[in-house]
Amino acid sequence: MVQDINAAGGKQSFLLQRIQELAGTSQQQRKQHRQAGADQVTLNSGQATQVTYDASLGVKEVSQQVDRLREMVLNTLREQGVATSIGTGDTEVDMEQLSVEEAQSLISKDGYFGVEQTSERIFQFAAGMIQAFPEHKDAVLEGFLGGFAEAEAAFGGALPEISYQTRDAFQVKMDEFLKQFA
């Protein structure tokens, strides 16, 4: 499939095309996928709100929403017996003690969860799988794209901009890597 797209001189990369295809997956197809035994997480069974935050919200309101979300996530993790610390390479960060400044640092350009480092970790995992099992490269890509599309759907059809930037950075790396299989 990658070869077909590249040979046809298409302007879209393989990954972008698959994201668009998966985004068009019907609710019935997703239901069949779940019934086939796929893992699923339900975040909200009600109607999704399209706008998470916008300029009309003041700092206080956003801060309150973030605090409520944070506490909800922490309570869920505690109830499930999941640790509330996050590994960040050589260190760990306790989410219960994480300040706004620390969180911003983690997702900054050079941060552990920033676009570059996160896309590189995803790329290294996917490239390693493809190198070990080149005959399954399409399945590896489908897994990444399917997961991204499912996350997008779970969050009401839109993710934070950093998610798209990370996906795009991964896509550039993967497109370059896949040239060796063409």
Coordinates of N, CA and C in Angstrom, one line a residue:
M1 N 0.8 -1.2 0.0 CA 0.0 0.0 0.0 C 0.9 1.3 0.0
V2 N 2.0 1.3 0.8 CA 2.9 2.4 0.8 C 3.5 2.6 -0.5
Q3 N 3.9 1.5 -1.1 CA 4.5 1.6 -2.5 C 3.5 2.1 -3.5
D4 N 2.2 1.7 -3.4 CA 1.2 2.2 -4.3 C 1.1 3.7 -4.2
I5 N 1.0 4.2 -3.0 CA 0.8 5.7 -2.8 C 2.0 6.4 -3.3
N6 N 3.2 5.9 -2.9 CA 4.5 6.6 -3.4 C 4.6 6.5 -4.9
A7 N 4.3 5.4 -5.5 CA 4.4 5.2 -6.9 C 3.4 6.1 -7.7
A8 N 2.3 6.3 -7.1 CA 1.3 7.1 -7.8 C 1.6 8.6 -7.6
G9 N 2.6 8.9 -6.9 CA 3.0 10.3 -6.7 C 2.0 11.1 -5.9
G10 N 1.2 10.4 -5.0 CA 0.3 11.0 -4.1 C 0.9 12.0 -3.2
K11 N 0.2 13.1 -2.9 CA 0.7 14.2 -2.1 C 0.6 13.8 -0.6
Q12 N -0.4 12.9 -0.3 CA -0.5 12.6 1.1 C 0.3 11.4 1.5
S13 N 0.8 11.4 2.7 CA 1.6 10.3 3.1 C 0.7 9.1 3.5
F14 N 1.3 7.9 3.5 CA 0.5 6.7 3.9 C -0.2 6.9 5.2
L15 N 0.5 7.4 6.2 CA -0.1 7.6 7.5 C -1.3 8.6 7.5
L16 N -1.2 9.7 6.8 CA -2.2 10.6 6.8 C -3.5 10.0 6.1
Q17 N -3.2 9.3 5.0 CA -4.3 8.7 4.3 C -5.1 7.7 5.2
R18 N -4.3 6.9 6.0 CA -4.9 5.9 6.9 C -5.7 6.6 8.0
I19 N -5.2 7.7 8.5 CA -5.9 8.4 9.6 C -7.2 8.9 9.0
Q20 N -7.2 9.4 7.8 CA -8.4 9.9 7.2 C -9.4 8.8 7.0
E21 N -8.9 7.6 6.6 CA -9.8 6.4 6.4 C -10.4 6.0 7.7
L22 N -9.6 5.9 8.8 CA -10.0 5.5 10.1 C -11.0 6.5 10.7
A23 N -10.8 7.8 10.4 CA -11.7 8.8 10.9 C -13.1 8.6 10.3
G24 N -13.2 8.0 9.2 CA -14.4 7.8 8.5 C -15.1 6.5 8.9
T25 N -14.4 5.7 9.8 CA -15.0 4.5 10.3 C -16.3 4.7 10.9
S26 N -17.3 4.0 10.6 CA -18.7 4.2 11.1 C -18.7 3.7 12.6
Q27 N -19.7 4.2 13.3 CA -20.0 3.8 14.6 C -20.3 2.3 14.7
Q28 N -21.0 1.8 13.7 CA -21.3 0.4 13.6 C -20.0 -0.5 13.5
Q29 N -19.1 0.0 12.7 CA -17.8 -0.7 12.5 C -17.0 -0.7 13.8
R30 N -17.0 0.4 14.5 CA -16.3 0.5 15.8 C -17.0 -0.5 16.8
K31 N -18.3 -0.5 16.8 CA -19.0 -1.4 17.7 C -18.7 -2.9 17.4
Q32 N -18.6 -3.2 16.1 CA -18.2 -4.6 15.8 C -16.8 -4.9 16.2
H33 N -15.9 -3.9 16.1 CA -14.5 -4.1 16.6 C -14.5 -4.4 18.1
R34 N -15.3 -3.6 18.8 CA -15.3 -3.8 20.3 C -15.9 -5.2 20.6
Q35 N -16.9 -5.6 19.9 CA -17.6 -6.9 20.2 C -16.6 -8.1 19.8
A36 N -15.7 -7.8 18.9 CA -14.7 -8.8 18.5 C -13.7 -9.1 19.6
G37 N -13.8 -8.4 20.8 CA -12.9 -8.6 21.9 C -11.8 -7.6 22.1
A38 N -11.9 -6.5 21.4 CA -10.9 -5.4 21.6 C -11.2 -4.7 22.9
D39 N -10.1 -4.3 23.5 CA -10.2 -3.5 24.8 C -10.8 -2.2 24.5
Q40 N -11.5 -1.7 25.5 CA -12.2 -0.4 25.3 C -12.2 0.3 26.6
V41 N -12.2 1.6 26.6 CA -12.4 2.5 27.7 C -13.5 3.5 27.4
T42 N -14.4 3.6 28.3 CA -15.5 4.6 28.1 C -15.2 5.8 29.0
L43 N -15.0 6.9 28.3 CA -14.7 8.1 29.1 C -16.0 8.9 29.4
N44 N -16.9 8.9 28.5 CA -18.1 9.7 28.7 C -19.2 9.0 27.9
S45 N -20.3 8.7 28.5 CA -21.4 8.1 27.8 C -22.4 9.1 27.3
G46 N -22.2 10.3 27.6 CA -23.2 11.4 27.2 C -22.7 12.1 25.9
Q47 N -23.3 13.1 25.6 CA -23.0 13.9 24.4 C -21.7 14.6 24.6
A48 N -20.7 14.5 23.7 CA -19.4 15.2 23.9 C -19.5 16.6 23.5
T49 N -18.8 17.4 24.3 CA -18.7 18.9 24.0 C -17.5 19.1 23.1
Q50 N -17.8 19.9 22.0 CA -16.7 20.1 21.0 C -15.6 21.0 21.5
V51 N -15.9 22.0 22.4 CA -15.0 22.9 22.8 C -14.5 22.6 24.2
T52 N -13.3 22.4 24.4 CA -12.8 22.1 25.8 C -12.5 23.3 26.5
Y53 N -11.7 24.2 25.9 CA -11.3 25.5 26.5 C -11.3 26.5 25.4
D54 N -11.7 27.7 25.7 CA -11.6 28.7 24.7 C -11.3 30.1 25.4
A55 N -11.1 31.1 24.7 CA -10.7 32.4 25.2 C -11.7 33.0 26.1
S56 N -13.0 32.6 26.1 CA -14.0 33.2 26.9 C -13.9 32.7 28.4
L57 N -13.2 31.6 28.6 CA -13.0 31.1 30.0 C -11.8 31.9 30.6
G58 N -12.0 32.3 31.8 CA -11.0 33.0 32.6 C -10.0 32.0 33.2
V59 N -8.9 32.5 33.6 CA -7.8 31.6 34.2 C -8.4 30.8 35.4
K60 N -9.2 31.5 36.2 CA -9.8 30.8 37.4 C -10.7 29.6 37.0
E61 N -11.5 29.8 36.0 CA -12.4 28.8 35.5 C -11.6 27.6 34.9
V62 N -10.6 27.9 34.1 CA -9.8 26.9 33.6 C -9.0 26.1 34.7
S63 N -8.5 26.8 35.6 CA -7.8 26.2 36.7 C -8.7 25.3 37.5
Q64 N -9.9 25.7 37.7 CA -10.9 24.9 38.5 C -11.2 23.6 37.7
Q65 N -11.4 23.8 36.3 CA -11.6 22.6 35.5 C -10.5 21.6 35.5
V66 N -9.3 22.2 35.4 CA -8.1 21.3 35.4 C -8.0 20.6 36.8
D67 N -8.2 21.3 37.9 CA -8.2 20.7 39.2 C -9.2 19.6 39.3
R68 N -10.4 19.8 38.8 CA -11.4 18.7 38.8 C -11.0 17.5 38.0
L69 N -10.5 17.8 36.8 CA -10.1 16.7 35.9 C -9.0 15.9 36.6
R70 N -8.0 16.7 37.1 CA -6.8 16.0 37.8 C -7.3 15.1 38.9
E71 N -8.2 15.6 39.8 CA -8.7 14.9 40.9 C -9.5 13.6 40.4
M72 N -10.3 13.8 39.4 CA -11.0 12.7 38.8 C -10.1 11.6 38.3
V73 N -9.0 12.0 37.6 CA -8.1 11.0 37.1 C -7.4 10.3 38.2
L74 N -6.9 11.1 39.2 CA -6.2 10.5 40.4 C -7.1 9.6 41.2
N75 N -8.4 9.9 41.4 CA -9.3 9.0 42.1 C -9.5 7.8 41.3
T76 N -9.6 7.9 40.0 CA -9.8 6.7 39.2 C -8.6 5.8 39.3
L77 N -7.4 6.3 39.2 CA -6.2 5.5 39.3 C -6.1 4.9 40.7
R78 N -6.4 5.6 41.7 CA -6.3 5.1 43.1 C -7.3 3.9 43.3
E79 N -8.6 4.1 42.8 CA -9.6 3.1 42.9 C -9.2 1.8 42.2
Q80 N -8.4 1.9 41.1 CA -8.0 0.8 40.3 C -6.6 0.2 40.8
G81 N -6.1 0.8 41.8 CA -4.8 0.4 42.4 C -3.6 0.7 41.5
V82 N -3.8 1.7 40.7 CA -2.7 2.1 39.8 C -1.9 3.2 40.4
A83 N -0.6 3.1 40.3 CA 0.3 4.1 40.9 C 0.0 5.5 40.3
T84 N 0.2 6.5 41.0 CA 0.0 7.9 40.5 C 1.3 8.6 40.2
S85 N 2.3 7.8 39.9 CA 3.5 8.5 39.5 C 3.8 8.1 38.0
I86 N 4.5 9.0 37.3 CA 4.8 8.8 35.9 C 6.3 8.8 35.7
G87 N 6.7 7.7 35.0 CA 8.2 7.6 34.7 C 8.5 8.6 33.6
T88 N 9.6 9.4 33.8 CA 10.0 10.4 32.8 C 11.5 10.1 32.4
G89 N 11.7 8.9 31.9 CA 13.1 8.6 31.6 C 13.8 8.1 32.9
D90 N 14.7 8.9 33.4 CA 15.5 8.5 34.6 C 14.8 8.9 35.9
T91 N 13.8 9.6 35.9 CA 13.1 10.0 37.1 C 11.6 9.7 37.1
E92 N 11.0 9.9 38.2 CA 9.5 9.8 38.3 C 8.9 11.0 38.8
V93 N 7.7 11.3 38.3 CA 7.0 12.5 38.8 C 5.7 12.0 39.4
D94 N 5.4 12.5 40.6 CA 4.2 12.1 41.3 C 3.1 13.1 40.8
M95 N 2.0 12.5 40.2 CA 1.0 13.4 39.7 C 0.2 14.1 40.8
E96 N 0.2 13.6 42.0 CA -0.5 14.2 43.1 C 0.3 15.5 43.5
Q97 N 1.6 15.5 43.3 CA 2.4 16.7 43.7 C 2.8 17.6 42.6
L98 N 2.4 17.2 41.4 CA 2.9 17.9 40.2 C 2.3 19.3 40.1
S99 N 3.2 20.3 40.0 CA 2.7 21.7 39.9 C 2.4 22.0 38.4
V100 N 1.7 23.1 38.2 CA 1.4 23.6 36.8 C 2.7 23.8 36.1
E101 N 3.7 24.4 36.7 CA 5.0 24.7 36.1 C 5.7 23.5 35.7
E102 N 5.7 22.4 36.5 CA 6.3 21.2 36.2 C 5.6 20.5 35.0
A103 N 4.3 20.6 35.0 CA 3.6 20.0 33.9 C 3.9 20.7 32.6
Q104 N 3.9 22.0 32.7 CA 4.3 22.8 31.5 C 5.7 22.4 31.0
S105 N 6.6 22.2 31.9 CA 8.0 21.9 31.5 C 8.0 20.5 30.8
L106 N 7.2 19.6 31.3 CA 7.1 18.2 30.8 C 6.6 18.2 29.3
I107 N 5.7 19.1 29.0 CA 5.2 19.1 27.6 C 5.8 20.2 26.8
S108 N 6.8 20.9 27.3 CA 7.4 21.9 26.5 C 8.2 21.3 25.3
K109 N 8.7 22.2 24.5 CA 9.4 21.7 23.3 C 10.5 20.7 23.6
D110 N 11.3 20.9 24.7 CA 12.3 20.0 25.1 C 11.9 19.1 26.2
G111 N 10.7 19.1 26.6 CA 10.2 18.3 27.7 C 10.1 16.8 27.3
Y112 N 10.0 15.9 28.4 CA 9.9 14.5 28.2 C 8.7 14.1 27.4
F113 N 7.6 14.8 27.7 CA 6.3 14.6 27.0 C 6.1 15.6 25.9
G114 N 7.1 16.3 25.5 CA 7.0 17.3 24.4 C 6.9 16.5 23.1
V115 N 6.6 17.2 22.0 CA 6.4 16.6 20.7 C 7.6 15.8 20.2
E116 N 8.8 16.3 20.3 CA 9.9 15.6 19.8 C 10.2 14.3 20.5
Q117 N 10.3 14.4 21.8 CA 10.7 13.2 22.6 C 9.6 12.1 22.5
T118 N 8.3 12.6 22.6 CA 7.2 11.6 22.5 C 7.2 10.9 21.1
S119 N 7.3 11.7 20.1 CA 7.2 11.2 18.7 C 8.4 10.2 18.5
E120 N 9.5 10.6 19.1 CA 10.7 9.7 18.9 C 10.5 8.4 19.6
R121 N 9.9 8.4 20.8 CA 9.6 7.1 21.5 C 8.7 6.2 20.8
I122 N 7.6 6.9 20.2 CA 6.6 6.1 19.5 C 7.3 5.6 18.2
F123 N 8.1 6.4 17.5 CA 8.7 6.0 16.3 C 9.7 4.8 16.6
Q124 N 10.5 4.9 17.6 CA 11.4 3.8 18.0 C 10.7 2.5 18.2
F125 N 9.6 2.6 18.9 CA 8.8 1.4 19.2 C 8.3 0.8 17.8
A126 N 7.7 1.6 17.0 CA 7.1 1.1 15.8 C 8.2 0.7 14.8
A127 N 9.3 1.4 14.7 CA 10.4 1.0 13.8 C 11.0 -0.3 14.3
G128 N 11.1 -0.5 15.6 CA 11.6 -1.8 16.1 C 10.7 -2.9 15.8
M129 N 9.4 -2.7 15.9 CA 8.5 -3.8 15.5 C 8.6 -4.1 14.0
I130 N 8.7 -3.1 13.2 CA 8.7 -3.3 11.8 C 10.0 -4.0 11.4
Q131 N 11.1 -3.6 12.0 CA 12.4 -4.3 11.7 C 12.4 -5.7 12.1
A132 N 11.7 -6.0 13.2 CA 11.7 -7.4 13.7 C 10.7 -8.2 12.9
F133 N 9.6 -7.6 12.4 CA 8.6 -8.3 11.7 C 8.2 -7.5 10.4
P134 N 9.1 -7.3 9.5 CA 8.8 -6.5 8.3 C 7.5 -6.9 7.6
E135 N 7.2 -8.2 7.6 CA 6.0 -8.6 6.9 C 4.7 -8.1 7.6
H136 N 4.8 -7.5 8.8 CA 3.7 -7.0 9.5 C 3.7 -5.5 9.6
K137 N 4.4 -4.8 8.7 CA 4.6 -3.4 8.8 C 3.2 -2.7 8.7
D138 N 2.4 -3.2 7.8 CA 1.0 -2.5 7.7 C 0.2 -2.7 9.0
A139 N 0.3 -3.8 9.7 CA -0.4 -4.0 10.9 C 0.1 -3.1 12.0
V140 N 1.4 -2.9 12.0 CA 2.0 -2.0 13.0 C 1.5 -0.6 12.8
L141 N 1.5 -0.1 11.6 CA 0.9 1.2 11.2 C -0.6 1.3 11.5
E142 N -1.3 0.2 11.2 CA -2.7 0.2 11.5 C -3.0 0.3 13.0
G143 N -2.1 -0.3 13.8 CA -2.3 -0.2 15.3 C -2.1 1.2 15.8
F144 N -1.1 1.9 15.3 CA -0.8 3.2 15.7 C -2.0 4.1 15.2
L145 N -2.3 4.0 14.0 CA -3.4 4.9 13.4 C -4.8 4.6 14.1
G146 N -5.0 3.3 14.3 CA -6.3 2.9 14.9 C -6.4 3.5 16.3
G147 N -5.3 3.4 17.0 CA -5.2 3.9 18.4 C -5.4 5.4 18.5
F148 N -4.8 6.1 17.5 CA -5.0 7.5 17.5 C -6.4 7.9 17.2
A149 N -7.0 7.2 16.2 CA -8.4 7.5 15.8 C -9.3 7.2 17.0
E150 N -9.1 6.1 17.7 CA -9.9 5.7 18.8 C -9.8 6.8 20.0
A151 N -8.6 7.2 20.2 CA -8.4 8.3 21.2 C -9.2 9.5 20.8
E152 N -9.1 9.9 19.5 CA -9.8 11.1 19.0 C -11.3 10.9 19.2
A153 N -11.8 9.7 18.9 CA -13.2 9.5 19.0 C -13.6 9.5 20.5
A154 N -12.8 9.0 21.4 CA -13.1 8.9 22.8 C -13.2 10.3 23.4
F155 N -12.4 11.2 22.8 CA -12.4 12.6 23.3 C -13.3 13.5 22.5
G156 N -14.3 12.9 21.9 CA -15.3 13.8 21.2 C -14.9 14.2 19.8
G157 N -13.9 13.6 19.2 CA -13.6 13.9 17.9 C -12.4 14.9 17.7
A158 N -11.9 15.4 18.9 CA -10.7 16.3 18.8 C -9.8 16.1 20.0
L159 N -8.5 16.2 19.7 CA -7.5 16.1 20.8 C -6.8 17.4 20.9
P160 N -6.0 17.6 22.0 CA -5.2 18.8 22.1 C -4.3 18.9 20.9
E161 N -3.9 20.1 20.6 CA -3.0 20.3 19.4 C -1.7 19.6 19.5
I162 N -1.2 19.4 20.8 CA 0.1 18.7 20.9 C 0.0 17.3 20.4
S163 N -1.2 16.7 20.5 CA -1.4 15.3 20.0 C -1.2 15.3 18.5
Y164 N -1.8 16.2 17.8 CA -1.6 16.3 16.4 C -0.2 16.6 15.9
Q165 N 0.4 17.5 16.7 CA 1.8 17.8 16.4 C 2.7 16.6 16.6
T166 N 2.4 15.8 17.6 CA 3.2 14.6 17.9 C 2.9 13.5 16.8
R167 N 1.7 13.4 16.4 CA 1.3 12.5 15.3 C 2.1 12.8 14.0
D168 N 2.1 14.1 13.7 CA 2.7 14.6 12.5 C 4.2 14.4 12.5
A169 N 4.8 14.6 13.7 CA 6.3 14.4 13.8 C 6.6 12.9 13.7
F170 N 5.8 12.1 14.3 CA 5.9 10.6 14.1 C 5.8 10.3 12.6
Q171 N 4.8 10.8 12.0 CA 4.5 10.5 10.6 C 5.7 10.9 9.7
V172 N 6.4 12.0 9.9 CA 7.5 12.4 9.1 C 8.7 11.4 9.3
K173 N 8.9 11.0 10.6 CA 9.9 10.0 10.9 C 9.6 8.6 10.2
M174 N 8.4 8.2 10.3 CA 8.0 6.9 9.8 C 8.0 6.9 8.3
D175 N 7.6 8.0 7.6 CA 7.6 8.1 6.2 C 9.1 7.9 5.7
E176 N 10.0 8.6 6.4 CA 11.4 8.5 6.0 C 11.9 7.0 6.2
F177 N 11.6 6.4 7.3 CA 12.0 5.1 7.7 C 11.4 4.1 6.6
L178 N 10.2 4.2 6.2 CA 9.5 3.3 5.3 C 10.1 3.3 3.9
K179 N 10.8 4.3 3.6 CA 11.4 4.4 2.2 C 12.3 3.2 2.0
Q180 N 12.9 2.6 3.0 CA 13.8 1.4 2.8 C 13.0 0.2 2.4
F181 N 11.7 0.2 2.6 CA 10.8 -0.9 2.3 C 10.1 -0.8 0.9
A182 N 10.4 0.4 0.3 CA 9.7 0.6 -1.0 C 10.3 -0.1 -2.1

